CSV table of C-alpha atoms in Angstrom, one decimal:
chain,number,residue,atom,x,y,z
S,29,GLY,CA,112.9,27.3,101.7
S,30,LEU,CA,115.6,29.6,100.2
S,31,LEU,CA,118.0,26.7,99.8
S,32,LEU,CA,115.4,24.5,98.2
S,33,ALA,CA,114.6,27.4,95.8
S,34,GLY,CA,118.3,27.6,94.9
S,35,ALA,CA,118.8,31.1,96.4
S,36,ASP,CA,122.4,32.3,96.7
S,37,ILE,CA,123.2,33.1,100.3
S,38,ASP,CA,125.1,36.4,100.0
S,39,ALA,CA,125.7,39.1,102.6
S,40,THR,CA,122.4,40.9,101.7
S,41,LEU,CA,120.3,37.8,102.2
S,42,ALA,CA,122.1,37.0,105.5
S,43,LEU,CA,121.4,40.5,106.7
S,44,LEU,CA,117.8,40.3,105.6
S,45,LEU,CA,117.3,37.0,107.4
S,46,ALA,CA,118.9,38.3,110.5
S,47,ALA,CA,116.6,41.4,110.5
S,48,PHE,CA,113.6,39.1,109.8
S,49,PHE,CA,114.4,36.9,112.8
S,50,LEU,CA,114.9,39.9,115.1
S,51,TRP,CA,111.7,41.4,113.8
S,52,GLY,CA,109.8,38.2,114.6
S,53,MET,CA,111.3,38.0,118.1
S,54,ALA,CA,110.3,41.6,118.7
S,55,ALA,CA,106.8,40.9,117.5
S,56,HIS,CA,106.4,37.8,119.7
S,57,ALA,CA,107.8,39.5,122.7
S,58,PHE,CA,105.6,42.6,122.4
S,59,GLY,CA,102.5,40.6,121.8
S,60,ALA,CA,103.2,38.5,124.9
S,61,ILE,CA,103.1,41.6,127.2
S,62,GLN,CA,99.4,42.1,127.1
S,63,ASP,CA,98.8,38.5,128.4
S,64,ILE,CA,101.2,38.5,131.3
S,65,VAL,CA,98.6,38.4,134.1
S,66,PRO,CA,96.3,35.8,132.5
S,67,ASP,CA,99.3,33.7,131.3
S,68,ARG,CA,100.8,33.6,134.7
S,69,ALA,CA,97.4,32.7,136.2
S,70,ALA,CA,97.1,29.8,133.7
S,71,GLY,CA,100.7,28.7,134.2
S,72,ILE,CA,101.6,29.6,130.6
S,73,ARG,CA,105.2,30.7,130.2
S,74,SER,CA,106.4,33.3,127.7
S,75,ILE,CA,109.3,35.7,127.4
S,76,ALA,CA,107.0,38.3,129.0
S,77,THR,CA,106.1,36.1,132.0
S,78,ALA,CA,109.7,35.2,132.5
S,79,ILE,CA,111.3,38.7,132.4
S,80,GLY,CA,108.4,41.0,133.0
S,81,ALA,CA,106.5,43.6,131.0
S,82,ARG,CA,109.1,46.4,131.3
S,83,ALA,CA,112.1,44.3,130.2
S,84,THR,CA,110.0,42.7,127.4
S,85,ALA,CA,108.9,46.1,126.0
S,86,ARG,CA,112.5,47.4,126.1
S,87,LEU,CA,113.7,44.2,124.4
S,88,ALA,CA,111.1,44.5,121.7
S,89,LEU,CA,112.2,48.1,121.0
S,90,ILE,CA,115.8,47.1,120.9
S,91,LEU,CA,115.1,44.2,118.5
S,92,TRP,CA,113.0,46.3,116.2
S,93,ALA,CA,115.7,49.0,116.2
S,94,ALA,CA,118.3,46.4,115.5
S,95,ALA,CA,116.3,45.0,112.6
S,96,GLY,CA,115.9,48.4,111.1
S,97,LEU,CA,119.6,49.2,111.4
S,98,ILE,CA,120.6,45.8,110.0
S,99,VAL,CA,118.8,46.4,106.7
S,100,LEU,CA,120.8,49.6,106.2
S,101,GLY,CA,123.7,47.3,105.3
S,102,THR,CA,121.8,45.6,102.4
S,103,ARG,CA,122.1,46.6,98.8
S,104,TRP,CA,119.6,48.9,97.2
S,105,PRO,CA,116.6,49.1,97.7
S,106,GLY,CA,116.9,47.2,101.0
S,107,PRO,CA,118.0,50.2,103.1
S,108,LEU,CA,114.6,51.7,102.4
S,109,ALA,CA,113.1,49.0,104.6
S,110,ALA,CA,114.7,50.6,107.7
S,111,VAL,CA,112.0,53.2,107.6
S,112,ILE,CA,109.4,50.5,108.1
S,113,ALA,CA,110.7,50.0,111.7
S,114,VAL,CA,109.9,53.5,112.7
S,115,PRO,CA,106.1,53.1,113.2
S,116,TYR,CA,106.7,49.9,115.3
S,117,LEU,CA,109.2,51.8,117.5
S,118,LEU,CA,106.7,54.6,117.9
S,119,ASN,CA,103.9,52.1,118.7
S,120,CYS,CA,106.0,50.4,121.4
S,121,ALA,CA,107.9,53.3,122.8
S,122,PRO,CA,105.1,54.6,125.1
S,123,PHE,CA,105.4,51.3,127.0
S,124,TRP,CA,109.1,51.7,127.9
S,125,SER,CA,108.0,51.8,131.6
S,126,VAL,CA,105.0,49.4,131.5
S,127,THR,CA,104.6,47.3,134.6
S,128,ASP,CA,103.2,43.8,134.9
S,129,ALA,CA,100.1,45.3,136.6
S,130,THR,CA,99.5,47.7,133.6
S,131,SER,CA,100.6,45.2,130.9
S,132,TYR,CA,97.0,44.9,129.7
S,133,ARG,CA,97.3,48.4,128.4
S,134,THR,CA,99.5,47.2,125.6
S,135,HIS,CA,96.5,45.5,123.9
S,136,ARG,CA,95.6,48.7,122.1
S,137,ALA,CA,99.1,49.0,120.8
S,138,TRP,CA,99.0,45.3,119.8
S,139,ARG,CA,95.9,46.0,117.7
S,140,ARG,CA,97.8,48.9,116.0
S,141,PHE,CA,100.7,46.5,115.5
S,142,ILE,CA,98.4,44.2,113.5
S,143,ALA,CA,97.3,47.1,111.3
S,144,LEU,CA,100.9,48.1,110.9
S,145,ASN,CA,101.7,44.6,109.6
S,146,TYR,CA,99.4,45.1,106.7
S,147,PHE,CA,100.9,48.4,105.7
S,148,SER,CA,104.5,47.1,106.2
S,149,GLY,CA,103.8,44.0,104.2
S,150,PHE,CA,102.6,46.2,101.4
S,151,LEU,CA,105.8,48.2,101.5
S,152,VAL,CA,108.0,45.2,101.7
S,153,THR,CA,106.2,43.7,98.7
S,154,LEU,CA,106.9,46.9,96.8
S,155,LEU,CA,110.5,46.8,97.7
S,156,LEU,CA,110.7,43.2,96.5
S,157,ILE,CA,109.1,44.1,93.2
S,158,ILE,CA,111.6,46.9,92.8
S,159,GLU,CA,114.4,44.5,93.5
S,160,TRP,CA,113.1,41.8,91.1
S,161,ASN,CA,112.5,44.3,88.3
S,162,GLY,CA,115.8,46.2,89.0
């Protein structure tokens, strides 16, 4: 879509895209944890069913942290977006040692994740407006 819109692919855009992809991978992975037991019973494969709840939660934390760190390398006001990763890290961190048997407990954090997305989308929109009007 960016190419069709005539966007210039510069370092900042490449970093933003990398952060966006890492963020998406973290979100998918974290969301899959809550469904490990029923997914396995149904024969559905996901990253969480493949590597387990604990490894998936830790991977999600690493991916969200990496996304936050990557945006620090963008031009202003992009680095402000790094702060947006913090609530996601805090939401996921309590599940550092989650097990497959207790994976259902992440559902409450998943519901918070959905709410965080609304607030984060608002903040990212504000940053984009600042950039466009800069």
